Amino acid sequence: MLGNTNGPDHEGPLTILKLGGSVITDKDTPETVDDAALDGVLDAIAEAQPDSDVETIDDGHDGNQQPRLIIVHGGGSFGHVHAAEHGVSTTEGTTDAAAGTAIHGAMKHLNSVVIDRLQSRGVPALPVHPLSVATRNTERNLSLPTEAVTGLLDAGFVPVLHGDVISHAGCGLTVLSGDEIVTSLARSLQATRVGLCSTVPGVLDDRERVIASITAFEDVESVLGESDSTDVSGGMAGKVRELLALGAPAHIFGPDAVSTFLAGHQAGTRIDGR
Ligand code: IP8
């Protein structure tokens, strides 16, 4: 469990923001970006950047107190369409390299759109492709080394990772979801705050109202239903359970609340199991 609120002493607070694939793509049309939605969230990210100039962010040996940001995005109509076509999921693998490049290639394409649009807004975004660094063992445990990400952060960049296919012992390649990337990085890098930008404005109660705060799963179990702890692919119950165990405050919110979240305020549902 993480106890810190600001990361290691010499580093600034670390925020991890996930952009849901359903938010930034048109889920009904294969490999199609939802331009208005993507531009809206990227505008909010650009406006929240304290200083987009890499050279002025790096202050050498004294350490970098600048807030740090990692962006992760999901697959939407890019990765998921190809994954479904090839029967690949977080548990069903493929040993077909062409299937792997079809899924990975679609995600790289979406990632390049996100990166280009962030850079055009002055955000020093650079890609980190999980396929090249992450793996799962036979017990399904994820290993996601962080050096590539921390190296970019230390140099003042904004790393942008994405759901992907990765090697999985005994299965060939399986899907690594953006949510898993977020929780893995939040733990290993002791994130200060985590935000999941989703198509819904938060975790909803049985009358479709946003629940402001969740501190224990029992509080929402009757509304969300049982969660299978092995369900990493999206159900809200599983998501809430994962986020409660994170050791850092997490928020689930809609696209309109990205600015609010990045400004450090309450956005959507705050989930904090500490
Ligand atoms: O949309 C899945 O990422 P997610 C990415 O975060 C692929 O679940 C490759 C389908």
Tab-separated table of C-alpha atoms and ligand atoms in Angstrom:
chain	number	residue	atom	x	y	z
A	1	MET	CA	0.000	0.000	0.000
A	2	LEU	CA	1.127	3.493	-0.692
A	3	GLY	CA	1.130	6.028	2.049
A	4	ASN	CA	2.642	9.036	0.403
A	5	THR	CA	0.825	11.943	-1.123
A	6	ASN	CA	3.557	13.623	-3.091
A	7	GLY	CA	5.867	10.903	-4.435
A	8	PRO	CA	9.540	10.769	-3.550
A	9	ASP	CA	10.788	13.957	-1.882
A	10	HIS	CA	12.710	15.355	-4.816
A	11	GLU	CA	9.888	14.894	-7.307
A	12	GLY	CA	6.711	16.825	-7.931
A	13	PRO	CA	3.246	15.317	-7.505
A	14	LEU	CA	2.415	12.653	-10.079
A	15	THR	CA	-0.990	12.490	-11.740
A	16	ILE	CA	-2.042	9.583	-13.933
A	17	LEU	CA	-4.950	10.314	-16.250
A	18	LYS	CA	-6.669	7.638	-18.298
A	19	LEU	CA	-8.729	8.614	-21.313
A	20	GLY	CA	-11.289	5.899	-21.910
A	21	GLY	CA	-11.337	4.460	-25.419
A	22	SER	CA	-15.100	5.013	-25.575
A	23	VAL	CA	-14.561	8.693	-24.840
A	24	ILE	CA	-11.995	9.459	-27.528
A	25	THR	CA	-13.171	7.146	-30.328
A	26	ASP	CA	-16.415	6.521	-32.131
A	27	LYS	CA	-17.164	3.060	-30.770
A	28	ASP	CA	-19.553	2.266	-33.622
A	29	THR	CA	-17.181	2.944	-36.501
A	30	PRO	CA	-13.917	0.961	-36.713
A	31	GLU	CA	-10.702	2.963	-36.314
A	32	THR	CA	-12.455	6.301	-36.012
A	33	VAL	CA	-11.488	9.060	-33.613
A	34	ASP	CA	-14.269	11.101	-31.999
A	35	ASP	CA	-12.638	14.378	-32.981
A	36	ALA	CA	-14.789	16.676	-30.866
A	37	ALA	CA	-14.465	14.545	-27.748
A	38	LEU	CA	-10.722	13.972	-28.151
A	39	ASP	CA	-10.030	17.630	-28.868
A	40	GLY	CA	-12.107	18.642	-25.849
A	41	VAL	CA	-10.138	16.518	-23.396
A	42	LEU	CA	-6.798	17.416	-24.990
A	43	ASP	CA	-7.631	21.137	-24.751
A	44	ALA	CA	-8.302	20.615	-21.046
A	45	ILE	CA	-4.972	18.797	-20.610
A	46	ALA	CA	-3.069	21.505	-22.499
A	47	GLU	CA	-4.659	24.277	-20.452
A	48	ALA	CA	-3.727	22.504	-17.222
A	49	GLN	CA	-0.053	22.138	-18.134
A	50	PRO	CA	1.994	24.450	-15.903
A	51	ASP	CA	4.785	24.814	-18.425
A	52	SER	CA	5.045	22.931	-21.671
A	53	ASP	CA	8.642	23.912	-22.366
A	54	VAL	CA	10.857	20.872	-21.700
A	55	GLU	CA	14.031	22.927	-21.332
A	56	THR	CA	12.629	25.158	-18.602
A	57	ILE	CA	11.131	22.217	-16.704
A	58	ASP	CA	14.471	20.463	-16.266
A	59	ASP	CA	16.170	22.219	-13.373
A	60	GLY	CA	19.155	19.907	-13.158
A	61	HIS	CA	20.585	18.525	-9.918
A	62	ASP	CA	18.171	20.244	-7.569
A	63	GLY	CA	15.361	17.941	-8.606
A	64	ASN	CA	12.148	18.687	-10.379
A	65	GLN	CA	9.231	19.917	-8.276
A	66	GLN	CA	7.012	20.428	-11.311
A	67	PRO	CA	3.789	18.454	-11.291
A	68	ARG	CA	4.231	15.384	-13.458
A	69	LEU	CA	1.605	13.846	-15.712
A	70	ILE	CA	1.258	10.422	-17.322
A	71	ILE	CA	-1.536	9.835	-19.817
A	72	VAL	CA	-2.914	6.385	-20.620
A	73	HIS	CA	-5.604	5.764	-23.219
A	74	GLY	CA	-7.832	2.845	-24.031
A	75	GLY	CA	-8.600	1.094	-27.291
A	76	GLY	CA	-12.152	2.049	-28.278
A	77	SER	CA	-12.862	1.316	-31.920
A	78	PHE	CA	-9.146	0.808	-32.632
A	79	GLY	CA	-7.711	-2.017	-30.483
A	80	HIS	CA	-10.971	-3.702	-29.503
A	81	VAL	CA	-12.193	-4.241	-33.060
A	82	HIS	CA	-8.986	-6.077	-34.030
A	83	ALA	CA	-8.782	-7.922	-30.719
A	84	ALA	CA	-12.340	-9.227	-31.225
A	85	GLU	CA	-11.588	-10.163	-34.825
A	86	HIS	CA	-8.664	-12.317	-33.699
A	87	GLY	CA	-10.344	-13.685	-30.560
A	88	VAL	CA	-7.808	-12.035	-28.267
A	89	SER	CA	-8.750	-10.732	-24.799
A	90	THR	CA	-7.090	-10.254	-21.433
A	91	THR	CA	-7.324	-14.023	-20.950
A	92	GLU	CA	-7.506	-15.501	-24.489
A	93	GLY	CA	-4.184	-15.264	-26.281
A	94	THR	CA	-2.844	-15.594	-29.795
A	95	THR	CA	0.428	-16.914	-31.147
A	96	ASP	CA	-0.238	-15.305	-34.527
A	97	ALA	CA	2.252	-12.468	-35.040
A	98	ALA	CA	0.043	-10.901	-37.724
A	99	ALA	CA	-2.857	-10.734	-35.262
A	100	GLY	CA	-0.486	-9.109	-32.776
A	101	THR	CA	0.617	-6.449	-35.240
A	102	ALA	CA	-2.987	-5.792	-36.319
A	103	ILE	CA	-4.040	-5.054	-32.700
A	104	HIS	CA	-0.825	-3.287	-31.730
A	105	GLY	CA	-0.744	-1.347	-35.018
A	106	ALA	CA	-4.271	-0.028	-34.489
A	107	MET	CA	-3.355	1.089	-30.969
A	108	LYS	CA	-0.161	2.738	-32.208
A	109	HIS	CA	-2.226	4.576	-34.791
A	110	LEU	CA	-4.622	5.928	-32.139
A	111	ASN	CA	-1.653	6.747	-29.903
A	112	SER	CA	0.020	8.726	-32.677
A	113	VAL	CA	-3.149	10.794	-33.151
A	114	VAL	CA	-3.232	11.551	-29.403
A	115	ILE	CA	0.485	12.421	-29.353
A	116	ASP	CA	0.303	14.641	-32.461
A	117	ARG	CA	-2.668	16.569	-31.106
A	118	LEU	CA	-1.051	17.008	-27.686
A	119	GLN	CA	2.179	18.241	-29.237
A	120	SER	CA	0.278	20.642	-31.471
A	121	ARG	CA	-1.184	22.095	-28.242
A	122	GLY	CA	2.299	22.545	-26.754
A	123	VAL	CA	2.207	19.460	-24.504
A	124	PRO	CA	5.561	17.584	-24.679
A	125	ALA	CA	3.919	14.180	-25.144
A	126	LEU	CA	5.844	11.071	-26.221
A	127	PRO	CA	4.691	7.455	-26.667
A	128	VAL	CA	5.543	4.439	-24.544
A	129	HIS	CA	4.297	1.229	-26.170
A	130	PRO	CA	3.583	-1.514	-23.589
A	131	LEU	CA	4.217	-4.370	-26.068
A	132	SER	CA	7.891	-3.455	-26.046
A	133	VAL	CA	8.317	-3.394	-22.271
A	134	ALA	CA	5.590	-5.355	-20.464
A	135	THR	CA	4.858	-9.055	-19.956
A	136	ARG	CA	2.648	-11.389	-17.921
A	137	ASN	CA	3.719	-14.590	-16.230
A	138	THR	CA	1.712	-17.823	-16.071
A	139	GLU	CA	-0.077	-16.560	-12.945
A	140	ARG	CA	-1.247	-13.557	-14.983
A	141	ASN	CA	0.888	-11.189	-12.951
A	142	LEU	CA	1.893	-8.128	-14.913
A	143	SER	CA	5.444	-6.865	-15.106
A	144	LEU	CA	5.532	-3.307	-16.409
A	145	PRO	CA	9.024	-1.863	-15.961
A	146	THR	CA	8.866	1.871	-15.392
A	147	GLU	CA	12.288	3.105	-16.499
A	148	ALA	CA	11.074	4.278	-19.906
A	149	VAL	CA	8.261	6.225	-18.232
A	150	THR	CA	10.338	7.744	-15.421
A	151	GLY	CA	13.114	8.632	-17.853
A	152	LEU	CA	10.644	10.659	-19.902
A	153	LEU	CA	9.106	12.250	-16.792
A	154	ASP	CA	12.531	13.224	-15.479
A	155	ALA	CA	13.310	14.884	-18.799
A	156	GLY	CA	10.092	16.906	-18.562
A	157	PHE	CA	8.024	14.949	-21.076
A	158	VAL	CA	4.491	13.612	-20.737
A	159	PRO	CA	4.547	9.835	-21.403
A	160	VAL	CA	1.457	8.555	-23.200
A	161	LEU	CA	0.802	4.816	-22.856
A	162	HIS	CA	-2.076	2.789	-24.273
A	163	GLY	CA	-3.883	-0.502	-23.928
A	164	ASP	CA	-1.971	-3.025	-26.011
A	165	VAL	CA	-1.155	-6.671	-26.558
A	166	ILE	CA	1.747	-8.032	-24.537
A	167	SER	CA	3.502	-11.367	-24.179
A	168	HIS	CA	1.829	-13.697	-21.714
A	169	ALA	CA	3.638	-16.858	-20.613
A	170	GLY	CA	1.865	-19.882	-22.046
A	171	CYS	CA	-0.694	-17.819	-24.048
A	172	GLY	CA	1.299	-15.979	-26.700
A	173	LEU	CA	-0.096	-12.441	-26.640
A	174	THR	CA	-3.030	-11.189	-24.561
A	175	VAL	CA	-4.638	-7.778	-24.144
A	176	LEU	CA	-3.291	-5.395	-21.516
A	177	SER	CA	-6.024	-2.890	-20.668
A	178	GLY	CA	-5.408	0.769	-20.011
A	179	ASP	CA	-6.906	0.337	-16.534
A	180	GLU	CA	-4.270	-2.253	-15.660
A	181	ILE	CA	-1.548	0.085	-16.868
A	182	VAL	CA	-2.948	2.853	-14.661
A	183	THR	CA	-3.066	0.741	-11.506
A	184	SER	CA	0.344	-0.800	-12.156
A	185	LEU	CA	2.029	2.576	-12.724
A	186	ALA	CA	0.157	4.197	-9.832
A	187	ARG	CA	1.563	1.553	-7.496
A	188	SER	CA	5.093	1.406	-8.802
A	189	LEU	CA	5.497	5.172	-9.164
A	190	GLN	CA	3.504	6.101	-6.048
A	191	ALA	CA	1.112	8.342	-7.925
A	192	THR	CA	-0.410	11.253	-6.059
A	193	ARG	CA	-3.769	11.083	-7.878
A	194	VAL	CA	-5.396	8.905	-10.484
A	195	GLY	CA	-8.185	9.950	-12.844
A	196	LEU	CA	-10.297	7.807	-15.139
A	197	CYS	CA	-12.115	9.865	-17.746
A	198	SER	CA	-15.080	7.785	-18.789
A	199	THR	CA	-18.306	8.235	-20.778
A	200	VAL	CA	-20.285	8.439	-17.528
A	201	PRO	CA	-19.945	11.373	-15.082
A	202	GLY	CA	-18.948	9.066	-12.214
A	203	VAL	CA	-20.085	5.936	-10.423
A	204	LEU	CA	-23.878	6.119	-10.470
A	205	ASP	CA	-26.310	5.043	-7.785
A	206	ASP	CA	-29.587	3.230	-8.470
A	207	ARG	CA	-31.217	6.540	-9.385
A	208	GLU	CA	-28.480	7.442	-11.871
A	209	ARG	CA	-26.976	10.069	-9.572
A	210	VAL	CA	-23.221	10.420	-9.220
A	211	ILE	CA	-21.914	8.994	-5.939
A	212	ALA	CA	-19.545	11.675	-4.611
A	213	SER	CA	-17.265	9.449	-2.565
A	214	ILE	CA	-16.568	5.752	-2.089
A	215	THR	CA	-14.297	4.600	0.721
A	216	ALA	CA	-15.355	0.946	1.047
A	217	PHE	CA	-16.770	-1.538	-1.453
A	218	GLU	CA	-19.553	-2.573	0.935
A	219	ASP	CA	-20.982	0.969	0.634
A	220	VAL	CA	-21.754	0.483	-3.062
A	221	GLU	CA	-22.037	-3.275	-3.420
A	222	SER	CA	-25.840	-3.162	-3.493
A	223	VAL	CA	-25.749	-0.711	-6.419
A	224	LEU	CA	-22.816	-2.154	-8.367
A	225	GLY	CA	-23.327	-5.831	-7.688
A	226	GLU	CA	-20.660	-8.418	-7.049
A	227	SER	CA	-17.227	-7.863	-8.509
A	228	ASP	CA	-15.043	-10.639	-9.752
A	229	SER	CA	-11.542	-9.617	-8.751
A	230	THR	CA	-10.147	-11.253	-11.880
A	231	ASP	CA	-12.324	-9.006	-14.083
A	232	VAL	CA	-9.822	-6.453	-15.294
A	233	SER	CA	-11.597	-5.611	-18.507
A	234	GLY	CA	-13.964	-2.991	-17.382
A	235	GLY	CA	-16.976	-3.721	-15.157
A	236	MET	CA	-17.575	-0.765	-12.828
A	237	ALA	CA	-17.608	-2.998	-9.750
A	238	GLY	CA	-14.183	-4.438	-10.595
A	239	LYS	CA	-12.879	-0.968	-11.357
A	240	VAL	CA	-14.039	0.405	-8.010
A	241	ARG	CA	-12.529	-2.521	-6.121
A	242	GLU	CA	-9.185	-2.066	-7.899
A	243	LEU	CA	-9.161	1.666	-7.216
A	244	LEU	CA	-10.035	1.202	-3.541
A	245	ALA	CA	-6.927	-0.962	-3.165
A	246	LEU	CA	-4.663	1.532	-4.886
A	247	GLY	CA	-3.341	3.547	-1.964
A	248	ALA	CA	-3.916	6.844	-3.753
A	249	PRO	CA	-7.111	8.808	-4.337
A	250	ALA	CA	-8.758	8.029	-7.666
A	251	HIS	CA	-11.571	9.786	-9.477
A	252	ILE	CA	-13.961	8.521	-12.133
A	253	PHE	CA	-15.517	11.353	-14.126
A	254	GLY	CA	-16.832	12.378	-17.513
A	255	PRO	CA	-15.047	14.350	-20.251
A	256	ASP	CA	-16.397	17.684	-18.972
A	257	ALA	CA	-14.581	17.253	-15.665
A	258	VAL	CA	-11.006	16.767	-16.957
A	259	SER	CA	-10.084	20.398	-16.154
A	260	THR	CA	-11.602	20.146	-12.684
A	261	PHE	CA	-9.672	16.958	-11.978
A	262	LEU	CA	-6.372	18.325	-13.292
A	263	ALA	CA	-6.840	21.472	-11.211
A	264	GLY	CA	-6.807	19.195	-8.148
A	265	HIS	CA	-10.508	19.441	-7.348
A	266	GLN	CA	-13.244	16.894	-6.711
A	267	ALA	CA	-14.345	15.426	-10.054
A	268	GLY	CA	-17.082	12.833	-10.458
A	269	THR	CA	-16.709	10.062	-7.893
A	270	ARG	CA	-13.728	10.096	-5.540
A	271	ILE	CA	-12.590	6.594	-4.632
A	272	ASP	CA	-10.210	6.332	-1.734
A	273	GLY	CA	-9.754	3.173	0.282
A	274	ARG	CA	-6.828	4.391	2.413
B	1	IP8	O1	-9.664	-0.022	-23.834
B	1	IP8	C1	-7.551	-2.299	-24.541
B	1	IP8	O2	-7.457	-1.206	-23.687
B	1	IP8	P1	-8.734	-0.707	-22.880
B	1	IP8	C2	-6.608	-2.194	-25.712
B	1	IP8	O3	-8.219	0.204	-21.822
B	1	IP8	C3	-6.755	-3.246	-26.733
B	1	IP8	O4	-9.398	-1.938	-22.278
B	1	IP8	C4	-5.559	-3.644	-27.436
B	1	IP8	C5	-7.882	-3.816	-27.055
